Short mmCIF file of C-alpha atoms in Angstrom, two decimals:
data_model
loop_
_atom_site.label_atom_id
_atom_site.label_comp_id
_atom_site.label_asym_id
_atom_site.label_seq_id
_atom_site.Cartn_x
_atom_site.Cartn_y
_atom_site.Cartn_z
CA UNK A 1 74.99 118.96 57.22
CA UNK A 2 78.00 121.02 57.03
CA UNK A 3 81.34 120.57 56.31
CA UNK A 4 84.13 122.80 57.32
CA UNK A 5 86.72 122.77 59.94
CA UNK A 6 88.87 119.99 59.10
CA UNK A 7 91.85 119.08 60.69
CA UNK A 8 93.27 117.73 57.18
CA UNK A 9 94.80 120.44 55.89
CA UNK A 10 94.87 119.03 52.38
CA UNK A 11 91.48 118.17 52.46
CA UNK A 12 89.86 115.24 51.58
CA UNK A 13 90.97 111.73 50.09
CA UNK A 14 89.48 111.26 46.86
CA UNK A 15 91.16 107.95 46.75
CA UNK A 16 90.55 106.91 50.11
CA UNK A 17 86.34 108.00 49.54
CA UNK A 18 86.53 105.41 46.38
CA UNK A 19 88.03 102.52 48.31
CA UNK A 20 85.22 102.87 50.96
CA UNK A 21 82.51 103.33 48.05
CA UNK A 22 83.42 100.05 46.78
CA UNK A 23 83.63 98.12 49.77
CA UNK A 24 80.03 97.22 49.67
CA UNK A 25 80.58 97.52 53.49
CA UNK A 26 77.65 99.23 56.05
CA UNK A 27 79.70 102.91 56.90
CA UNK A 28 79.95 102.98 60.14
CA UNK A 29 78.07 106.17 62.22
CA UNK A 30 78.94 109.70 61.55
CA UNK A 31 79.43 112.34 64.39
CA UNK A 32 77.67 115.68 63.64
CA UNK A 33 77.18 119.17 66.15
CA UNK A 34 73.62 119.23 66.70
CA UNK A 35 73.42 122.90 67.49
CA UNK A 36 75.51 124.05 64.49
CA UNK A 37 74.89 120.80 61.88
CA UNK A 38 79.07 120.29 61.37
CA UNK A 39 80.37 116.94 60.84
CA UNK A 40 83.07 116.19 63.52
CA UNK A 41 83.86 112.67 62.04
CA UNK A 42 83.23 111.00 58.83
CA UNK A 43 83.35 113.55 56.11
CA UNK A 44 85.08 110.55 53.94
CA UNK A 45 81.92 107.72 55.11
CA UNK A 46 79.56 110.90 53.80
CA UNK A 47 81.28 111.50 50.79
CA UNK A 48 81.50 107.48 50.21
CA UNK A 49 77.48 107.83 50.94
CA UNK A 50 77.34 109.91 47.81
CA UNK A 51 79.59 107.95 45.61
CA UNK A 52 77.13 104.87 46.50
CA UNK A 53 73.68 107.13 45.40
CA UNK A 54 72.99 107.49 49.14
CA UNK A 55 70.48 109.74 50.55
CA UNK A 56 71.37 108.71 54.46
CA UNK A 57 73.36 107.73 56.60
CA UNK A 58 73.69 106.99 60.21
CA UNK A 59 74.69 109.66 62.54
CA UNK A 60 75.38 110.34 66.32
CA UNK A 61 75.09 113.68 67.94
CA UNK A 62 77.08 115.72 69.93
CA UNK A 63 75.79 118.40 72.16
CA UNK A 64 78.78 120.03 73.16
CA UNK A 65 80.36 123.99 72.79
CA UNK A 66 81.56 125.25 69.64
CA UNK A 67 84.99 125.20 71.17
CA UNK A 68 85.50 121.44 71.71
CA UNK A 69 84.32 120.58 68.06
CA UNK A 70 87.59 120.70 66.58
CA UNK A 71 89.08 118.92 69.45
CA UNK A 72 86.74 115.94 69.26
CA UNK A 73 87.25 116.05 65.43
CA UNK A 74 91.27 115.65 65.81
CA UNK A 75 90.92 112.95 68.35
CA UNK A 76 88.54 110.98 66.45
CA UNK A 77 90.65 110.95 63.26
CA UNK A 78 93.65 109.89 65.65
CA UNK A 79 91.92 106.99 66.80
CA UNK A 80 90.55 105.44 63.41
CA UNK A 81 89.73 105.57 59.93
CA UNK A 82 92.58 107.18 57.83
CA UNK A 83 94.77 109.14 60.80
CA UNK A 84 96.26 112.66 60.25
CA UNK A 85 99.33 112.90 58.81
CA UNK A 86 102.17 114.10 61.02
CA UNK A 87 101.62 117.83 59.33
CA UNK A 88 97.68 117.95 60.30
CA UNK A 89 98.78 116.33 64.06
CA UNK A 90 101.35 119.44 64.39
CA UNK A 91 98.61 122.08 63.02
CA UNK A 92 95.87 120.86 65.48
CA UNK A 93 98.42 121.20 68.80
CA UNK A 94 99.29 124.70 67.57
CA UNK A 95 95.71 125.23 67.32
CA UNK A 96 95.02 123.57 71.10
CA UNK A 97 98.01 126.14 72.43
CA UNK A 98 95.74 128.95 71.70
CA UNK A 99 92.56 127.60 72.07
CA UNK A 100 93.58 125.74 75.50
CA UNK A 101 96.45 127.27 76.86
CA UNK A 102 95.99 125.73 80.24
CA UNK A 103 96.10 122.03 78.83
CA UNK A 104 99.12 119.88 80.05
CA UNK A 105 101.55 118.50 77.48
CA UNK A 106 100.65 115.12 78.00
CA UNK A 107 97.05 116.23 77.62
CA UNK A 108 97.86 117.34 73.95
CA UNK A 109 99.99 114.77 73.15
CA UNK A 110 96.86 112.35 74.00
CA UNK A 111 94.63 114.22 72.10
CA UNK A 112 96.75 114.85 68.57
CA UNK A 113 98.63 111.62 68.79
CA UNK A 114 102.43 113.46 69.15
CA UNK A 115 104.59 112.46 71.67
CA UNK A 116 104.59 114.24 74.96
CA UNK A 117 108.55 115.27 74.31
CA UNK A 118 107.67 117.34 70.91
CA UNK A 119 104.80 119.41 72.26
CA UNK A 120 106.77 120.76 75.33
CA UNK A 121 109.25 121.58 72.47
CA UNK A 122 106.91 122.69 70.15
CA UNK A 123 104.86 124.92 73.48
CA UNK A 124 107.88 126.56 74.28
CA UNK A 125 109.00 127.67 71.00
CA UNK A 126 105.72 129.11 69.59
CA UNK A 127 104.31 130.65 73.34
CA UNK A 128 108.42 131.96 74.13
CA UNK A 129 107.64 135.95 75.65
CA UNK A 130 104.23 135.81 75.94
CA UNK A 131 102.18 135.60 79.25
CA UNK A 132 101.15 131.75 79.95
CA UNK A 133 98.77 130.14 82.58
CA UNK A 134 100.37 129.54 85.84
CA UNK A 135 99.04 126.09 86.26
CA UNK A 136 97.91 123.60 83.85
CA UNK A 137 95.61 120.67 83.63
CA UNK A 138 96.46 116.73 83.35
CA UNK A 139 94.80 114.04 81.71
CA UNK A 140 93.39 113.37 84.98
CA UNK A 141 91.48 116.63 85.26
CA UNK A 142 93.89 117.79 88.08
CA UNK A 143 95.45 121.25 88.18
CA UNK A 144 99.00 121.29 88.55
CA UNK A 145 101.47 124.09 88.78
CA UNK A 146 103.99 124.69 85.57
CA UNK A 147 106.80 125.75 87.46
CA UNK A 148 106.90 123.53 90.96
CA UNK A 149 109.98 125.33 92.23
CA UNK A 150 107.04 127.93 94.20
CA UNK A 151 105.52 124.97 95.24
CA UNK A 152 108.64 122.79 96.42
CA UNK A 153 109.49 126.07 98.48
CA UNK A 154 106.28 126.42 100.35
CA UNK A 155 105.99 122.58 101.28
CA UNK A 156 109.88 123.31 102.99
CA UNK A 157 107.71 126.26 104.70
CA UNK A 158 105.44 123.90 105.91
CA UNK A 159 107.52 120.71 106.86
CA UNK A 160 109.51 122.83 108.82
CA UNK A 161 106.58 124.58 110.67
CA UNK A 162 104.84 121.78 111.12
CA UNK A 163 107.01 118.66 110.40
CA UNK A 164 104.08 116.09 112.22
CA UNK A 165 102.30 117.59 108.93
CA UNK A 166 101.31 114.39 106.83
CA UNK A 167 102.29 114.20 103.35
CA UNK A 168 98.77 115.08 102.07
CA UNK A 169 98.04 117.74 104.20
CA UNK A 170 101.02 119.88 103.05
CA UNK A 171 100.55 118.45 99.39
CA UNK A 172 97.20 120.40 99.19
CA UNK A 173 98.61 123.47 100.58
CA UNK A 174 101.42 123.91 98.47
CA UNK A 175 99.56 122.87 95.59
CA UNK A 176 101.95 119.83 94.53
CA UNK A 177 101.74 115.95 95.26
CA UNK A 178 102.58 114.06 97.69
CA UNK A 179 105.28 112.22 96.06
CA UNK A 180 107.02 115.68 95.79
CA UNK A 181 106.33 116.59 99.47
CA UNK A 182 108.30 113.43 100.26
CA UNK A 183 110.79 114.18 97.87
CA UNK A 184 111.13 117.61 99.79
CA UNK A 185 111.24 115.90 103.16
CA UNK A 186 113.90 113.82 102.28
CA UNK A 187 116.11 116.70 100.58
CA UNK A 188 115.49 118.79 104.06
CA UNK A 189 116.47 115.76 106.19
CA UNK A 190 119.56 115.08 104.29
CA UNK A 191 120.44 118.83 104.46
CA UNK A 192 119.82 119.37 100.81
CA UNK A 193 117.74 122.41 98.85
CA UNK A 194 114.21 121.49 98.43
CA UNK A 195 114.46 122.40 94.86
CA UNK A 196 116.15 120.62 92.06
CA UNK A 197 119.16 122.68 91.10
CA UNK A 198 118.16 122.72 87.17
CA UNK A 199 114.35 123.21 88.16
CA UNK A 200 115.18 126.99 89.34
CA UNK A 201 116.18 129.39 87.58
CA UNK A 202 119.94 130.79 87.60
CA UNK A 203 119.38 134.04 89.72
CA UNK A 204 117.12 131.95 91.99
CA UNK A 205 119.62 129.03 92.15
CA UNK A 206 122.35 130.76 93.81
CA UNK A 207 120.20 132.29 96.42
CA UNK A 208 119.07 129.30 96.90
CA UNK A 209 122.59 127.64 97.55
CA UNK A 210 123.63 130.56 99.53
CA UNK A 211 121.44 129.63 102.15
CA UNK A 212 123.06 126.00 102.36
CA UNK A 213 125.72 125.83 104.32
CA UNK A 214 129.20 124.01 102.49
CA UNK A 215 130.68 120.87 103.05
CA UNK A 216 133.83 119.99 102.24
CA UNK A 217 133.40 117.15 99.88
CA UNK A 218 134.68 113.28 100.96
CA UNK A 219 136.82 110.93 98.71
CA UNK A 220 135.31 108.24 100.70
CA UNK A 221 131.49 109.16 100.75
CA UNK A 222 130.36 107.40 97.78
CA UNK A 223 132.29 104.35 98.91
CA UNK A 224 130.39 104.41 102.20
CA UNK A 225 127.07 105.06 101.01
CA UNK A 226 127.66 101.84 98.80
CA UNK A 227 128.77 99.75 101.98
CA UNK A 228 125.45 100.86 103.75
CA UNK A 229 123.06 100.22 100.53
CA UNK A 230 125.15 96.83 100.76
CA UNK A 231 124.07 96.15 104.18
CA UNK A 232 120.79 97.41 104.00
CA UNK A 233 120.64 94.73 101.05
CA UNK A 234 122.20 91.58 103.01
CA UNK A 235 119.37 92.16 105.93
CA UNK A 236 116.41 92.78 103.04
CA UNK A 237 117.64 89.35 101.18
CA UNK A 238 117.45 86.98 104.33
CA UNK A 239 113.74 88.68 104.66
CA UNK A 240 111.94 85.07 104.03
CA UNK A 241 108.48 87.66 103.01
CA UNK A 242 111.00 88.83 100.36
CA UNK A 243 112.68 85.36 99.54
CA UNK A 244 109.18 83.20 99.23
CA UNK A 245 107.73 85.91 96.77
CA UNK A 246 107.19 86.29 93.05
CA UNK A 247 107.60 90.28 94.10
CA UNK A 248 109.81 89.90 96.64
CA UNK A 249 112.26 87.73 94.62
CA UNK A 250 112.26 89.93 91.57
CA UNK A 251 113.04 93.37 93.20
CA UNK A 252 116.35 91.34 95.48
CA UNK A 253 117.44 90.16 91.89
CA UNK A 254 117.41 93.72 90.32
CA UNK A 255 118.79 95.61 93.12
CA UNK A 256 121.96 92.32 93.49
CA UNK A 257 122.89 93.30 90.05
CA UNK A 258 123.11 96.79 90.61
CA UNK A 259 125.25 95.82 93.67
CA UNK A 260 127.97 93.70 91.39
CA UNK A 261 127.92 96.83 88.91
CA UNK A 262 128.62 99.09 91.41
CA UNK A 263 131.13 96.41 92.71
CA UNK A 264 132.85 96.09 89.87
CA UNK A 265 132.28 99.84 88.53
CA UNK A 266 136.08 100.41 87.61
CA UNK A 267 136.10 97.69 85.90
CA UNK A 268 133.21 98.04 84.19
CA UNK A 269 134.15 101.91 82.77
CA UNK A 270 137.73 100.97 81.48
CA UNK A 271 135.89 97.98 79.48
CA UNK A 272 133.25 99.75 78.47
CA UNK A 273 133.37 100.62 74.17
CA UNK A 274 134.01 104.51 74.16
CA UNK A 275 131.09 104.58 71.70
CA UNK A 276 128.75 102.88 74.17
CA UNK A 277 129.42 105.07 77.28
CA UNK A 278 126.97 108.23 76.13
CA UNK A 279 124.04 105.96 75.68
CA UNK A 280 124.90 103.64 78.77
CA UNK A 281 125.15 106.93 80.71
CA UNK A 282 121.89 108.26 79.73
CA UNK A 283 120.12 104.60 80.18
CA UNK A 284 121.68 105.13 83.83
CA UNK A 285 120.32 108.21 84.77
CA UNK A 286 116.90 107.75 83.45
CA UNK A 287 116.67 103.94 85.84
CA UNK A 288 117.68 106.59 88.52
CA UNK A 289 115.05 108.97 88.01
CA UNK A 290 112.55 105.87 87.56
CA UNK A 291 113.87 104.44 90.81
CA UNK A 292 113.91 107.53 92.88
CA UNK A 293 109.80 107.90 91.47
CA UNK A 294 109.51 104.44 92.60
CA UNK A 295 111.43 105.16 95.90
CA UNK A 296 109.32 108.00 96.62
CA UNK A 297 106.21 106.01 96.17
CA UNK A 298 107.17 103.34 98.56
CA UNK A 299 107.42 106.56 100.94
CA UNK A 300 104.32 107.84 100.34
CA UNK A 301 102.38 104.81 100.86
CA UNK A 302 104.14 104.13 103.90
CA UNK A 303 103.32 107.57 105.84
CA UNK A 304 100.03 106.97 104.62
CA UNK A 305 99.97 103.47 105.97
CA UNK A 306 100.93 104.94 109.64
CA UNK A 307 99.29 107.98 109.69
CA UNK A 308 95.82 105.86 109.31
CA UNK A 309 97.00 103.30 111.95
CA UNK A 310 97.72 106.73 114.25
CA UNK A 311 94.24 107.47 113.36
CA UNK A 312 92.44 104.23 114.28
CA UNK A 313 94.49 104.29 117.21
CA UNK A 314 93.41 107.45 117.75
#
């Protein structure tokens, strides 16, 4: 067998390879390359092996490329056994950037244990000016664009020459999800920009906005928006499918609180503790970008609801 390769970039445990010696315990399988002999996991159970006068030991083989050695060895030693420290974890996703440059953030994170936050950080610090994959893929072994401003753009092509279009239809052709082609159909019906102001660039944010026409903005418009969501609210609650549910119940009680906050919002901001109001103001936008998800969700399903009763009817 062969040893080299590790993802511990201090090496081995010397300690840790005693404590398993003297367990007495049976040491678990080891996983080896077949085609090359390299030991992807368990280079402490082997050296333990040795400490006990061991000529054996119980191994599994993997068949796989060169290439996805190392990966397997990182996510093993994530998963049990003594993990990697945080040093080793940051080595092996500067490793993956090069190796697999096409790999998602969250699809590193999973694999060297760091949180999905620090590798975007960590990605666009090391790969800043140089030439990087277009799209990349997901845990889910789906390829997704990096920048979905293109795609955004191209489903607003689409809805508006085709707006019977269902959501999956221009989802596929623009190359995002559905969820975002709803999110785009419901910026174009309110007379919005299909993109995200902060997801476009600066250049391409003020062409985008020049093509918008400009309203003058109203005092009273947030006021009125909170009188409908109010009424739409009173109709939902007397909705005995709503009332007589576990479900149904739950979501009237969340959304009647955020009605008395909203209610008593002055309130609320001249008693709030000044050293509160950054953290209370982040904790608000991130339930509105979790409730807008969850909004667009409920749209989704929806469409796709009537679009299959149009086709049985069909």
């Amino acid at each position: 067998m062969v040893i080299a390769d590790s993802p511990r970039l201090q090496g081995e445990d010397f300690e840790h390879i005693q404590l398993m010696a003297e367990t007495g315990e049976k040491l678990p399988p080891i996983w080896v390359h077949r085609p090359s002999r390299k030991v992807i996991d368990g280079v402490h159970r082997v050296r333990a092996a040795v400490v006990r006068g061991r000529a054996d030991i119980d191994v599994r083989f993997f068949h796989g490329s060169e290439a996805d050695v190392f990966l397997l060895s990182v996510f093993a030693n994530t998963k049990h056994g003594l993990p990697l420290s945080q040093e080793d974890r940051v080595a092996a996703a500067r490793r993956v950037f090069t190796t697999h440059p096409e790999w998602s953030d969250r699809m590193v994170a999973s694999l060297t244990g760091l949180s999905p936050r620090r590798v975007a950080a960590m990605r666009g610090r090391l790969t800043a000016g140089t030439p990087q994959p277009t799209r990349r893929i997901g845990r889910d072994g789906r390829s997704r664009p990096v920048d979905s401003a293109q795609g955004r753009q191209r489903a607003a092509e689409l809805i508006r020459e085709n707006p019977a279009a269902s959501l999956r239809e221009i989802a596929r052709a623009a190359g995002i999800s559905p969820a975002t082609v709803a999110d785009v159909r419901n910026r174009l019906d309110r007379g919005d920009v299909p993109v995200p102001q902060g997801a476009l660039p600066e250049k391409a944010r003020e062409n985008v906005l020049a093509e918008v026409p400009a309203e003058s903005p109203s005092p009273g418009k947030g006021r009125e928006a909170a009188l409908d969501l109010s009424s739409i609210f009173d109709r939902l609650r007397r909705d005995p499918s709503l009332r007589f549910s576990d479900t149904g119940r739950s979501l009237l009680r969340m959304f009647d609180a955020v009605r008395v906050a909203l209610r008593e919002q002055e309130e609320v901001l001249q008693s709030l503790p000044p050293h509160c109001r950054t953290i209370m103001a982040e904790l608000s936008c991130g339930y509105a970008q979790v409730l807008q998800t969850f909004g667009e969700e409920l749209k989704v399903a929806q469409q796709a609801r009537v679009e299959l009763q149009r086709a049985s009817a069909g």
